[in-house]
Short mmCIF file of C-alpha atoms and ligand atoms in Angstrom, two decimals:
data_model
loop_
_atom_site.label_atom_id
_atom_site.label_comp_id
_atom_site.label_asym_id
_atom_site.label_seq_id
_atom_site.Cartn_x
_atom_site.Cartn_y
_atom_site.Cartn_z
CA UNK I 166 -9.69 -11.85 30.74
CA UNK I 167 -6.90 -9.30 29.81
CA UNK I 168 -6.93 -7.22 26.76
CA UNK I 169 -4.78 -9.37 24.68
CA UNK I 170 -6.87 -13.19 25.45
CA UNK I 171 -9.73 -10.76 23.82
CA UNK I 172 -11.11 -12.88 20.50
CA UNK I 173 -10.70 -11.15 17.35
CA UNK I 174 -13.44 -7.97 16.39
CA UNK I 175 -16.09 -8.75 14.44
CA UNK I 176 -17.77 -5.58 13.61
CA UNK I 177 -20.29 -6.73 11.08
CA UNK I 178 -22.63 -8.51 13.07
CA UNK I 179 -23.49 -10.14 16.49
CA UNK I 180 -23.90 -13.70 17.56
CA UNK I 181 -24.40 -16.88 15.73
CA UNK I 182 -24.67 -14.69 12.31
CA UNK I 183 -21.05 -13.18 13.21
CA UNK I 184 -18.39 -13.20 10.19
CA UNK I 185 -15.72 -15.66 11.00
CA UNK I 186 -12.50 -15.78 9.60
CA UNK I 187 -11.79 -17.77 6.46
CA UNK I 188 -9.84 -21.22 7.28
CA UNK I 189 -9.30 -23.17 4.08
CA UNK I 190 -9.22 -22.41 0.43
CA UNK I 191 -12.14 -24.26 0.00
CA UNK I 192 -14.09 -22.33 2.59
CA UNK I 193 -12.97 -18.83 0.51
CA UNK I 194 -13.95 -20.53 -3.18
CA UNK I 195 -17.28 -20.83 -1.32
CA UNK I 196 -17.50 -17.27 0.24
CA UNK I 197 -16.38 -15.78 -3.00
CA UNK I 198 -18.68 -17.96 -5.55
CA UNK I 199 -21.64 -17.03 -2.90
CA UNK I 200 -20.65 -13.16 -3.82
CA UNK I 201 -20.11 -13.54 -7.66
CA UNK I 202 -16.64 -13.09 -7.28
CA UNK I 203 -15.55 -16.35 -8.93
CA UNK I 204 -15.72 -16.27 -12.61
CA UNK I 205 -15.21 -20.12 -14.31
CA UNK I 206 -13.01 -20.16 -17.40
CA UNK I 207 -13.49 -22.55 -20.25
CA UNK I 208 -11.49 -25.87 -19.32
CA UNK I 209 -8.67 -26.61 -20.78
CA UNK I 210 -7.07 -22.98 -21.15
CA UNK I 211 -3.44 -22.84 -22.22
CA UNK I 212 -0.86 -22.58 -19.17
CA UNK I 213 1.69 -20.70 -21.62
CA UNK I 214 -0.14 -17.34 -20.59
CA UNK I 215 -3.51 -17.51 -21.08
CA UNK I 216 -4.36 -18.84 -17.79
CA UNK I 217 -2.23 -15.18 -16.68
CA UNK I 218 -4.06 -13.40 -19.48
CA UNK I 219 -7.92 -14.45 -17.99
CA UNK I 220 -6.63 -13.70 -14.44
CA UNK I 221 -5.02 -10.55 -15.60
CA UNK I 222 -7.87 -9.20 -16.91
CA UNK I 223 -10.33 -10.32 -14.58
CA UNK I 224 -7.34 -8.70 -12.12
CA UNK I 225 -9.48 -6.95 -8.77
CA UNK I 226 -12.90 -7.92 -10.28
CA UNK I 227 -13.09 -11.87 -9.98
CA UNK I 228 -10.89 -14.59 -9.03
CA UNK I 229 -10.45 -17.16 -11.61
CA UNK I 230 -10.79 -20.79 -11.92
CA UNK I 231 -9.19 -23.06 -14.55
CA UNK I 232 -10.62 -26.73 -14.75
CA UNK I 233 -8.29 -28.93 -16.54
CA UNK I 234 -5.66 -26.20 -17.93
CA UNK I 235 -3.95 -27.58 -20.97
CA UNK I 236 -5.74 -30.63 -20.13
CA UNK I 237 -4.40 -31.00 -16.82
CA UNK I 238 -6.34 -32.88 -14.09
CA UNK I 239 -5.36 -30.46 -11.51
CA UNK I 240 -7.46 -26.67 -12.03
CA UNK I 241 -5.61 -24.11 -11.48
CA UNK I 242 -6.92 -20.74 -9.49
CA UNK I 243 -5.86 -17.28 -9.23
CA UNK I 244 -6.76 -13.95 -7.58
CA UNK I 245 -7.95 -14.83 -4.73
CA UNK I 246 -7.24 -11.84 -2.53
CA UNK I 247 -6.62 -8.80 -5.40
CA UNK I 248 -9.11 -6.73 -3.59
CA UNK I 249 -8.64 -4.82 0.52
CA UNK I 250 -12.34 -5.42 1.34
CA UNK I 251 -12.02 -9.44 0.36
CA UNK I 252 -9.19 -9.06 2.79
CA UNK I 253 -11.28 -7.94 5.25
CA UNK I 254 -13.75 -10.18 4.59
CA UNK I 255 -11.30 -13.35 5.36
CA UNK I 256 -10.33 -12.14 8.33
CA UNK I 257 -13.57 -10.89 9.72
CA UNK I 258 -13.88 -7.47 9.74
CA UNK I 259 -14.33 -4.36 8.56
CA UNK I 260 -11.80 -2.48 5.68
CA UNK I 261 -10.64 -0.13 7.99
CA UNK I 262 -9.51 -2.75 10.42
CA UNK I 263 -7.73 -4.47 8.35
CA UNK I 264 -4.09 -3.34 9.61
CA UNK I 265 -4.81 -3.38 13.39
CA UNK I 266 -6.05 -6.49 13.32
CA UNK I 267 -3.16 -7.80 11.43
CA UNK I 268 -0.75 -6.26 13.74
CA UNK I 269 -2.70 -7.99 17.04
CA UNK I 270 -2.12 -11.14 15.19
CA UNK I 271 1.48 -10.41 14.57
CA UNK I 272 1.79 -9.25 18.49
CA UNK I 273 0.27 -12.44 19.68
CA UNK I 274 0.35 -15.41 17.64
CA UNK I 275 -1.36 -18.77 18.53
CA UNK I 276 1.05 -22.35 18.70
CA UNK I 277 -0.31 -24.43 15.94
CA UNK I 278 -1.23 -28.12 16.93
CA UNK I 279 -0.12 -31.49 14.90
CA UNK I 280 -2.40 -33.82 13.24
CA UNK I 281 -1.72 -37.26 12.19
CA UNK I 282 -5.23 -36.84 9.64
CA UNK I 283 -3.86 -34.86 6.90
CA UNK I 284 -6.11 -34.22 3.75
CA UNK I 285 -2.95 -32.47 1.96
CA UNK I 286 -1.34 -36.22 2.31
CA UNK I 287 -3.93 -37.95 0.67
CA UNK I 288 -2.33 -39.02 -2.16
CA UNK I 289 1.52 -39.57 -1.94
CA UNK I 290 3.99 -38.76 -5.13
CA UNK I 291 8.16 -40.26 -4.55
CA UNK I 292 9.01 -40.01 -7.76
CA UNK I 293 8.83 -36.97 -9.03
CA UNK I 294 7.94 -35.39 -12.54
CA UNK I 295 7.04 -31.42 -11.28
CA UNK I 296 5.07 -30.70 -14.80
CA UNK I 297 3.71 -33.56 -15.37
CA UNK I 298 2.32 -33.84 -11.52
CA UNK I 299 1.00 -30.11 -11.28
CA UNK I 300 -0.30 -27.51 -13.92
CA UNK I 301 2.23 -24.66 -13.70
CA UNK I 302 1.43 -21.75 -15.70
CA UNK I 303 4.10 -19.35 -17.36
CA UNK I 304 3.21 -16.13 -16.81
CA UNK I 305 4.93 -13.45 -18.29
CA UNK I 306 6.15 -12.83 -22.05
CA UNK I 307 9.93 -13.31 -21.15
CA UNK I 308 9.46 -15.17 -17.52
CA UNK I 309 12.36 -18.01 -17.74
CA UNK I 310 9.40 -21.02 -17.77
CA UNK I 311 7.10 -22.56 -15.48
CA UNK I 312 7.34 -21.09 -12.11
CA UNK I 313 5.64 -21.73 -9.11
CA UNK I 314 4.43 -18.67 -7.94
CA UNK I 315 1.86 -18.98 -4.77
CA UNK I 316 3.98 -21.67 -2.50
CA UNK I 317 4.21 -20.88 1.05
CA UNK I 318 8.40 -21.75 1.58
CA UNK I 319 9.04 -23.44 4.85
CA UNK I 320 12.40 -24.36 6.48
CA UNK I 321 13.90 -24.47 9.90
CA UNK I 322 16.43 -22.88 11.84
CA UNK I 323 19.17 -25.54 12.08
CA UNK I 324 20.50 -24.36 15.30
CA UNK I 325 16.56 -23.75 16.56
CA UNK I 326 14.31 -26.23 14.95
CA UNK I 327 11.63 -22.71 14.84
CA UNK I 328 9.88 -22.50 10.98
CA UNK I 329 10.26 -19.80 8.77
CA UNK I 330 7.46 -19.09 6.66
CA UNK I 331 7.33 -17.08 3.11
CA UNK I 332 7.02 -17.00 -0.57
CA UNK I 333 9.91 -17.19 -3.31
CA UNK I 334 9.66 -17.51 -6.71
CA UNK I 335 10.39 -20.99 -7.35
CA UNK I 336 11.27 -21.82 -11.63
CA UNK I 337 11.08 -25.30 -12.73
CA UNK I 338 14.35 -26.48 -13.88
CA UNK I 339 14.00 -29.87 -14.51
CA UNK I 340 11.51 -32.91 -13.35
CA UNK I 341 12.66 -32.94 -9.62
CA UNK I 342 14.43 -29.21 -9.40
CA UNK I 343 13.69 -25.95 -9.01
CA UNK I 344 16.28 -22.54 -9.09
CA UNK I 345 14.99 -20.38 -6.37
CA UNK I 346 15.54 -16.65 -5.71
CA UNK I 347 16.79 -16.39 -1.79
CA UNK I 348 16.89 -12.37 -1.20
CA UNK I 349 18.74 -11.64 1.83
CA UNK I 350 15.85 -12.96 4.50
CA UNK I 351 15.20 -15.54 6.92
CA UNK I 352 15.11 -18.41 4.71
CA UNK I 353 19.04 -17.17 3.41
CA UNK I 354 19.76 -17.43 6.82
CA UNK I 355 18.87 -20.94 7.16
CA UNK I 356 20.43 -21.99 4.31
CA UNK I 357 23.93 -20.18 4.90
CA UNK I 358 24.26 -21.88 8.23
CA UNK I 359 23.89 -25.50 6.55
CA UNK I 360 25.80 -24.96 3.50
CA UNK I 361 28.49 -23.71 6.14
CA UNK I 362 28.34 -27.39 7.44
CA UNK I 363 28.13 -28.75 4.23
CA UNK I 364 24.72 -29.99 4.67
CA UNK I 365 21.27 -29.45 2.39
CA UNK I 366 18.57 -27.26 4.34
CA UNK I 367 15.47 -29.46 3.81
CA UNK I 368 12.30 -27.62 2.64
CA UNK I 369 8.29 -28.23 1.97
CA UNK I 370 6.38 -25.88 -0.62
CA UNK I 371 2.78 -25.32 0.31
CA UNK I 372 0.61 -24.39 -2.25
CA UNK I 373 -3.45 -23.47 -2.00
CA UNK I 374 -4.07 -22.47 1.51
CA UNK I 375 -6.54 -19.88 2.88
CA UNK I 376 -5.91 -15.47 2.60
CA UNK I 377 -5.03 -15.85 5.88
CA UNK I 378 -2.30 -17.67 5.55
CA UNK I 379 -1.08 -16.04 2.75
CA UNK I 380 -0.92 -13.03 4.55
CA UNK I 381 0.59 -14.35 7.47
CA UNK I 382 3.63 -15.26 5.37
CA UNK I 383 4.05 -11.84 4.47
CA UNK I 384 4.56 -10.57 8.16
CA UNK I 385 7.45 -8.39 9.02
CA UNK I 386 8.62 -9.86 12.25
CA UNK I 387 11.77 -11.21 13.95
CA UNK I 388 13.90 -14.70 13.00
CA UNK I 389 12.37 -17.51 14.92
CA UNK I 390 8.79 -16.23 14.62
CA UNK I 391 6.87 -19.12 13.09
CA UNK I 392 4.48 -17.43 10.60
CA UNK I 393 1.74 -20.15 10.62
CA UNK I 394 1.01 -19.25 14.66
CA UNK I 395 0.34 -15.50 13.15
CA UNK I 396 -1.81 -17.54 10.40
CA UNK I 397 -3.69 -19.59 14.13
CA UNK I 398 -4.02 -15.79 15.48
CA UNK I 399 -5.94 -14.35 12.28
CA UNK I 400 -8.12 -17.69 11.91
CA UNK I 401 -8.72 -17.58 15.89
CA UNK I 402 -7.08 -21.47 16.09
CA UNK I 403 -4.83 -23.36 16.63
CA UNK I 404 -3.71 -24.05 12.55
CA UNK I 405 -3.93 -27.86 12.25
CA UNK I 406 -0.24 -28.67 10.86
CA UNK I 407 0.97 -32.30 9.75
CA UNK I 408 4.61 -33.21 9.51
CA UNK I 409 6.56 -33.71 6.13
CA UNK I 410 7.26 -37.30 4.89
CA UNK I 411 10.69 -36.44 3.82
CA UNK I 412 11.62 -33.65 6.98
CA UNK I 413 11.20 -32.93 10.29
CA UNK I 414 8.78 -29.84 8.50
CA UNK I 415 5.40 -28.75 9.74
CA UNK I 416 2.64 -27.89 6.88
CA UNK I 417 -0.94 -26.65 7.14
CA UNK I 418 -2.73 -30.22 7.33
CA UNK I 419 -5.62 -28.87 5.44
CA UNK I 420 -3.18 -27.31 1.70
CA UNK I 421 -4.32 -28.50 -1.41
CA UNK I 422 -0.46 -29.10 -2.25
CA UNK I 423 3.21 -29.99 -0.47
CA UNK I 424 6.59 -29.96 -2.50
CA UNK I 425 9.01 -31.81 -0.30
CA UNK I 426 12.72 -31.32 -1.10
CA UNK I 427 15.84 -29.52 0.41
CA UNK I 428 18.17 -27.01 -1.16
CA UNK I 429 21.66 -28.54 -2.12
CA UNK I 430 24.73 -27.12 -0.71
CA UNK I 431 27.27 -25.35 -3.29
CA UNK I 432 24.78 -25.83 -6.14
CA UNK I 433 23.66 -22.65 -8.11
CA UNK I 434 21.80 -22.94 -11.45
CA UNK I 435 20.16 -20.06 -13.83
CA UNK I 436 16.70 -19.08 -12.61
CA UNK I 437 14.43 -15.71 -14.03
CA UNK I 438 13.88 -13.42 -15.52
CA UNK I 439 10.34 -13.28 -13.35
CA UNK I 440 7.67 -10.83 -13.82
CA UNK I 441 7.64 -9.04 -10.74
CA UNK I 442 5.64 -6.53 -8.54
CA UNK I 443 7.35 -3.15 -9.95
CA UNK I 444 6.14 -4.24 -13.41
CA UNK I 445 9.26 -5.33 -14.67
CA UNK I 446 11.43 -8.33 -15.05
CA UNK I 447 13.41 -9.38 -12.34
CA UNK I 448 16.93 -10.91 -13.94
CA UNK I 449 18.13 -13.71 -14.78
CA UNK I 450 21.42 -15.09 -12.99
CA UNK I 451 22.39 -18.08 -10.78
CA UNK I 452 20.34 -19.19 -7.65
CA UNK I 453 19.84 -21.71 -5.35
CA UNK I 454 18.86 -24.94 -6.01
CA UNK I 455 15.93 -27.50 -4.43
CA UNK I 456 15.53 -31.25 -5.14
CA UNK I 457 12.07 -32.29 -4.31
CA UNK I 458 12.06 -35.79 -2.71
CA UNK I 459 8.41 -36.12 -2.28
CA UNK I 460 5.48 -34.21 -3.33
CA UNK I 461 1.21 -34.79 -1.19
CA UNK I 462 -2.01 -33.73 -2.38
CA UNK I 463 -5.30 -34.10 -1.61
CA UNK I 464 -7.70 -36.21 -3.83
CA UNK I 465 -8.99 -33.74 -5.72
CA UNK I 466 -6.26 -30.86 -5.49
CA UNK I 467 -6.38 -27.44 -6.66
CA UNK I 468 -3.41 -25.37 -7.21
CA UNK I 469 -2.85 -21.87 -6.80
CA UNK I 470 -0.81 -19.60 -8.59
CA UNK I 471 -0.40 -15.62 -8.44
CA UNK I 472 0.47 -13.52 -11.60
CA UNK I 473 3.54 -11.81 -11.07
CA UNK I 474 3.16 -8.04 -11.03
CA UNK I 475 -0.56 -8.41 -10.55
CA UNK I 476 -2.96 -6.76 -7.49
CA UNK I 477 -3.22 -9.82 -5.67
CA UNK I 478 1.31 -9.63 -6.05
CA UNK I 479 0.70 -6.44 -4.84
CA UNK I 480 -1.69 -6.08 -2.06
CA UNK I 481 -0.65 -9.51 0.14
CA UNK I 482 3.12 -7.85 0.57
CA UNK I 483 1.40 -4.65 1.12
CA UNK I 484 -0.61 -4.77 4.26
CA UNK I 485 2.09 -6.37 6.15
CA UNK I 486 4.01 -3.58 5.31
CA UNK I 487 1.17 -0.89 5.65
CA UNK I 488 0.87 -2.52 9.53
CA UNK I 489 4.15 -2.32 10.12
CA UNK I 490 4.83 0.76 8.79
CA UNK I 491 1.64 2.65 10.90
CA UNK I 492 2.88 0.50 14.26
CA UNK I 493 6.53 1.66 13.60
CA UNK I 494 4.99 5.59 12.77
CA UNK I 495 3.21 5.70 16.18
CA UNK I 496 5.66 4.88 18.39
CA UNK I 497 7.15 8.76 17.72
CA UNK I 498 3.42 10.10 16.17
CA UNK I 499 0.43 9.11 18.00
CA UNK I 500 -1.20 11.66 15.65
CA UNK I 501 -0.77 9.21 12.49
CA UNK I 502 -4.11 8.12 11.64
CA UNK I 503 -3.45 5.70 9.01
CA UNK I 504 -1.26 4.68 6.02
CA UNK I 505 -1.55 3.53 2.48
CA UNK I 506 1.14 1.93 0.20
CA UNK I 507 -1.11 3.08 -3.44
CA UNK I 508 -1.50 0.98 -6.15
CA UNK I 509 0.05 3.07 -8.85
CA UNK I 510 3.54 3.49 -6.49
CA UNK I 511 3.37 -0.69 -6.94
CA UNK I 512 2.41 -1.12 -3.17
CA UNK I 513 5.95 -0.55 -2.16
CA UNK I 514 7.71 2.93 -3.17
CA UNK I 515 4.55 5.49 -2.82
CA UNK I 516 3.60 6.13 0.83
CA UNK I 517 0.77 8.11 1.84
CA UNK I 518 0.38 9.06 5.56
CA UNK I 519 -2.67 10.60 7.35
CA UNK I 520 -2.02 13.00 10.26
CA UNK I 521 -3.96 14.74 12.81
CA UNK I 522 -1.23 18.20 12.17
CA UNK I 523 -0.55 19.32 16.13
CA UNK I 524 2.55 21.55 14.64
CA UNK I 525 4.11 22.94 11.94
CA UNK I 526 7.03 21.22 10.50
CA UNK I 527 5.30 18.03 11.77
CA UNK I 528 4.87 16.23 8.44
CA UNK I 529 8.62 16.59 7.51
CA UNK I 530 9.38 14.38 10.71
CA UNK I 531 6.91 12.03 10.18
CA UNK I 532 8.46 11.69 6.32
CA UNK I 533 12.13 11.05 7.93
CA UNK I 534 10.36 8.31 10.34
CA UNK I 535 8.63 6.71 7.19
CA UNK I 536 11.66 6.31 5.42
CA UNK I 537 13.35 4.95 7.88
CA UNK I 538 11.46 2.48 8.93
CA UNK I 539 11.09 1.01 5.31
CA UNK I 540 14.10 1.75 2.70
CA UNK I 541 11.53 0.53 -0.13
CA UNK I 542 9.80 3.99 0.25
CA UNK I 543 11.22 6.29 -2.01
CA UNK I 544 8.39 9.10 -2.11
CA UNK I 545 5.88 10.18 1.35
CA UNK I 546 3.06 12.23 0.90
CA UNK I 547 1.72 13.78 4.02
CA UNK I 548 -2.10 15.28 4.43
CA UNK I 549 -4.45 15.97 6.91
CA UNK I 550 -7.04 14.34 8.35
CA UNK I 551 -10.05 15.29 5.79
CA UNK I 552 -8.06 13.14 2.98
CA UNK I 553 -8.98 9.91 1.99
CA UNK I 554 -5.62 8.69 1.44
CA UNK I 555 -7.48 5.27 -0.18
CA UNK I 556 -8.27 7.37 -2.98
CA UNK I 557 -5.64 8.79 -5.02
CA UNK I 558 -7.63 11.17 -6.76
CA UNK I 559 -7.97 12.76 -3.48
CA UNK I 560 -4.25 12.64 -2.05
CA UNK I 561 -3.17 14.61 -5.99
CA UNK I 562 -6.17 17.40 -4.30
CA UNK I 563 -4.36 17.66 -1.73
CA UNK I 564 -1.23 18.29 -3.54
CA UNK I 565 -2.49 20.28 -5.56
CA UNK I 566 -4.09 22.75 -3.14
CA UNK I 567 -1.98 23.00 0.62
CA UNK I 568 1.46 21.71 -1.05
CA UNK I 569 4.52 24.72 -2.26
CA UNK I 570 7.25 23.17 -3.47
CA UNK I 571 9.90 25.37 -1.78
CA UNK I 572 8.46 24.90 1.30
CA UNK I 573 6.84 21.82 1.75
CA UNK I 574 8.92 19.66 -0.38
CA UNK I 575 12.16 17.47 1.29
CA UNK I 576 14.77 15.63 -1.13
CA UNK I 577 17.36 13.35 0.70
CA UNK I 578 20.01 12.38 -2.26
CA UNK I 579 21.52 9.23 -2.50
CA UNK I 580 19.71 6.69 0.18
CA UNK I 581 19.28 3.18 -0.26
CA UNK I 582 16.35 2.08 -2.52
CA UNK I 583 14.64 -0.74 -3.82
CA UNK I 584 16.56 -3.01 -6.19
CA UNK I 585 13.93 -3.48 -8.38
CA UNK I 586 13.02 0.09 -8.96
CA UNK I 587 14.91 0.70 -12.41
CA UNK I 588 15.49 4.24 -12.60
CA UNK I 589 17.87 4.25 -9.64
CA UNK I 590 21.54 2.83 -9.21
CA UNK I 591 21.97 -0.08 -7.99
CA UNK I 592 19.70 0.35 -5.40
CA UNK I 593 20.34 3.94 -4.77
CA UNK I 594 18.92 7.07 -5.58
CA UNK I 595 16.82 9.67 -3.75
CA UNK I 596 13.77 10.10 -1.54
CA UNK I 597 11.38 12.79 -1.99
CA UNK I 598 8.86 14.12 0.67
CA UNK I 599 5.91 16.01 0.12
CA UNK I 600 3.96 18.23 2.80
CA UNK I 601 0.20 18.15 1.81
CA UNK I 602 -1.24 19.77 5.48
CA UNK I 603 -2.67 22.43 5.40
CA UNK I 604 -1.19 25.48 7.60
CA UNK I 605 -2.44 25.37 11.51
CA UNK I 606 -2.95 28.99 11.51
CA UNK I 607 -5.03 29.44 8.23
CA UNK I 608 -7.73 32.05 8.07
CA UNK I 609 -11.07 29.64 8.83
CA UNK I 610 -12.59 29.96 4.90
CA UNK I 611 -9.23 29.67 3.16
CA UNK I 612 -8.67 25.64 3.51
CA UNK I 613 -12.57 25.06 4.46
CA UNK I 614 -13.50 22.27 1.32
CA UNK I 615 -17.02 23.38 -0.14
CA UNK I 616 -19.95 20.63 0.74
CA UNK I 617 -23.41 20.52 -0.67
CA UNK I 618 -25.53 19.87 2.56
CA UNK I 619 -27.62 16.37 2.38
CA UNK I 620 -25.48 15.35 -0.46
CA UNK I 621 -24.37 12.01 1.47
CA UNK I 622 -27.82 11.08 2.51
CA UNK I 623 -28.92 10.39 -1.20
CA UNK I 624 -29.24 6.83 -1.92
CA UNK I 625 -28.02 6.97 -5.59
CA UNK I 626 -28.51 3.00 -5.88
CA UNK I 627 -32.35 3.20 -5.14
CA UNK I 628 -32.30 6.81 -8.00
CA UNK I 629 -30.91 4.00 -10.65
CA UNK I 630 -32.97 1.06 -10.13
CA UNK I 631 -36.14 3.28 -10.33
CA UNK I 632 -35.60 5.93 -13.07
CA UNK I 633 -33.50 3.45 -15.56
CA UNK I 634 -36.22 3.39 -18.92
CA UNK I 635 -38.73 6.07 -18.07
CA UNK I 636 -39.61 8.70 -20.56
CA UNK I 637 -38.72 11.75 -19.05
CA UNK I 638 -41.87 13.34 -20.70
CA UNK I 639 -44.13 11.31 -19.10
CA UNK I 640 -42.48 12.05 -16.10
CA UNK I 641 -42.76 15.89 -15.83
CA UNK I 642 -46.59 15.69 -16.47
CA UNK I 643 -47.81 13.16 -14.18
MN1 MN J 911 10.32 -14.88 8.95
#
């Protein structure tokens, strides 16, 4: 067996007792209830923001669960994946495997295969009413309504038949449409070469599937890669798809949820303004348009939605990237260790890169390579291999000890930015890099970090549990 027919690592055990990788969203309600990660709000919680409130607040601690939400038969669930080790714990493995094992699956994704027994066409829906079938929340104080926020979009090449697989924001817009925000990606592509030939680009809207999935539509790769055979490659399948009623479309059999429809040639209508991931509103303005013709469920369906701008927003656009961005760094650098997109730069614009230094002026090349291979980044921060770059905290050490800002600093005026980051122009404005590394040819005490010997050995859990209520008095004489 070559390297690459190799089944997925599983570090964390051996055997029958093995973690496997999550496969429905059923299966991860389970594995997260099981954990006390699943905290059950009262039933019938307001969709007009307090479903986002609970899930906002509960945002990296718990997922939530809704039963009937406004009195909705349908719950509602949210934050499933807000946290890297739950990540890691849907696909198998350990935290720090997280982006190599997402890149293997993006190198060599597994063909799904078709089923005729669907569970996400249980029940069958032609005519249409979108909030009176399914509980969509509204999230944010000045989002434009109802929006569906966790649908997996899928459409098809015309000219190739090959899926493309991601998430839009998707605004309600009437009982059978929905004004959709295109950005300049595969599924654009589609839909410019119908409307070119007049024709609608049909559609399907998956909603509630597995992390895996999720994730999978968030991978950086080429047109005409199918995401759902990078979704087979991180559940070690085949993913079980069943074809639309209304299209020639392919959808994980096993979704709680399908929205069947196409987008309509010429047609633009008002959609936003969206919360979004920078923590502010995206804007308001004419988008694309799809009519749903059909919408499946299964008996008992549960819908999933993600708050805009929160961690679980965040993080599933983030590790694609982080993967991508480490694959595309070691091509030139086989001395980057790892990379992290942090929290507080919103997952997209703050980049922090771990090196092994082998020469001075390194870092500054490895900041050029960052920033272009991602024109989202707008600030690099470089250190050295004692840095936990997971920990902010630590990287602002590191700053603040081995970085001089007229030596180590590099500003590049006027690149291409993100769109959403307010403070530039239109999308441009600078990039600033910062050199954290300590000097090669330091004397050996200067950059040597104090350590109290034994410190890590302590087991602080076991100290807490034992001493928590005894009188310290007591305790000195016996
Ligand atoms: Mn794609």
């Amino acid at each position: 067996m070559t390297k690459h027919e190799m089944p997925p690592k599983a570090k964390r055990g051996q055997g029958d007792n093995a973690p496997q990788p999550v496969r429905t969203l059923r299966d991860w309600l389970d594995h997260l209830q099981a954990r006390g990660r699943l905290a059950i709000i009262k039933p019938n919680t307001d969709l007009k923001f307090e479903v986002a409130a609970y899930a906002k607040r509960l945002d990296g601690v718990r997922a939530t669960l809704f039963p009937q939400p406004s009195g909705h038969a349908i719950p509602v669930v949210s934050g499933l994946v807000s946290d890297r080790g739950w990540m890691a714990d849907a696909m198998g493995v350990e935290p720090a495997d997280v982006l190599d094992r997402f890149q293997d699956a993006a190198l060599h994704p597994l063909p799904w295969s078709e089923t005729k027994s669907a569970p996400v066409q249980e029940v069958v829906h032609r005519q249409v009413n979108l909030e009176k079938l399914l509980p969509l929340p509204t999230h944010n104080e000045h989002d434009g309504g109802p929006y569906i926020s966790a649908g997996l979009m899928i459409t098809r090449n015309p000219k190739t038949g090959k899926q493309n697989v991601t998430i839009h924001r998707c605004q309600v817009n009437g009982p059978n449409r929905l004004g959709v925000l295109l950005l300049p990606r595969h599924t654009l592509t589609f839909f410019q070469m119908a409307e070119e030939a007049g024709q609608p680009l049909d559609a399907a809207i998956v909603i509630g599937v597995d992390p895996l999935t999720l994730l999978a539509s968030q991978a950086i790769v080429p047109l005409d890669q199918d995401e759902l055979e990078i979704a087979g490659a991180l559940q070690g399948r085949s993913l079980p798809v069943t074809k639309c009623l209304t299209s020639k479309i392919r959808v994980p059999a096993e979704a709680e949820i399908v929205v069947e429809g196409r987008f309509l040639p010429g047609v633009r209508e008002p959609e936003g303004p969206f919360g979004e991931f920078p923590q502010y509103y995206g804007p308001r303005a004419d988008r694309h348009v799809m009519e749903v013709t059909a919408v499946t469920h299964r008996k008992d369906a549960i819908l999933h939605t993600i708050v805009g701008g929160g961690l679980e927003h965040q993080l599933l656009g983030a590790i694609p990237k982080e993967a991508t961005l480490l694959a595309h760094l070691k091509r030139n650098f086989p001395n980057v260790l790892d990379v992290h997109l942090s929290p507080g730069g919103v997952m997209r614009f703050h980049l922090y890169v771990k090196i092994k230094k082998r020469q001075e002026g390194e870092a500054k090349n490895v900041m050029m390579g960052a920033f272009a291979g991602s024109f989202d980044l707008k600030h690099v921060t470089v250190v050295d291999d004692d840095v936990d770059i997971h920990n902010p905290t630590e990287v602002e050490w590191a700053v603040a000890t081995r970085f001089q800002a007229d030596r180590d600093l590099l500003i590049v005026p006027e690149s291409q930015g993100s769109r959403l980051d307010p403070s530039n122009r239109d999308g441009v404005g600078a990039k600033m890099g910062i050199d954290a590394t300590k000097p090669l040819k330091a004397e050996a005490m200067t950059f040597k970090r104090i350590r109290v010997p034994g410190e890590e050995t302590i087991d602080i859990a076991d100290i807490l549990k034992r001493d928590s209520g005894t009188d310290w008095r007591k305790a000195l004489k016996s």
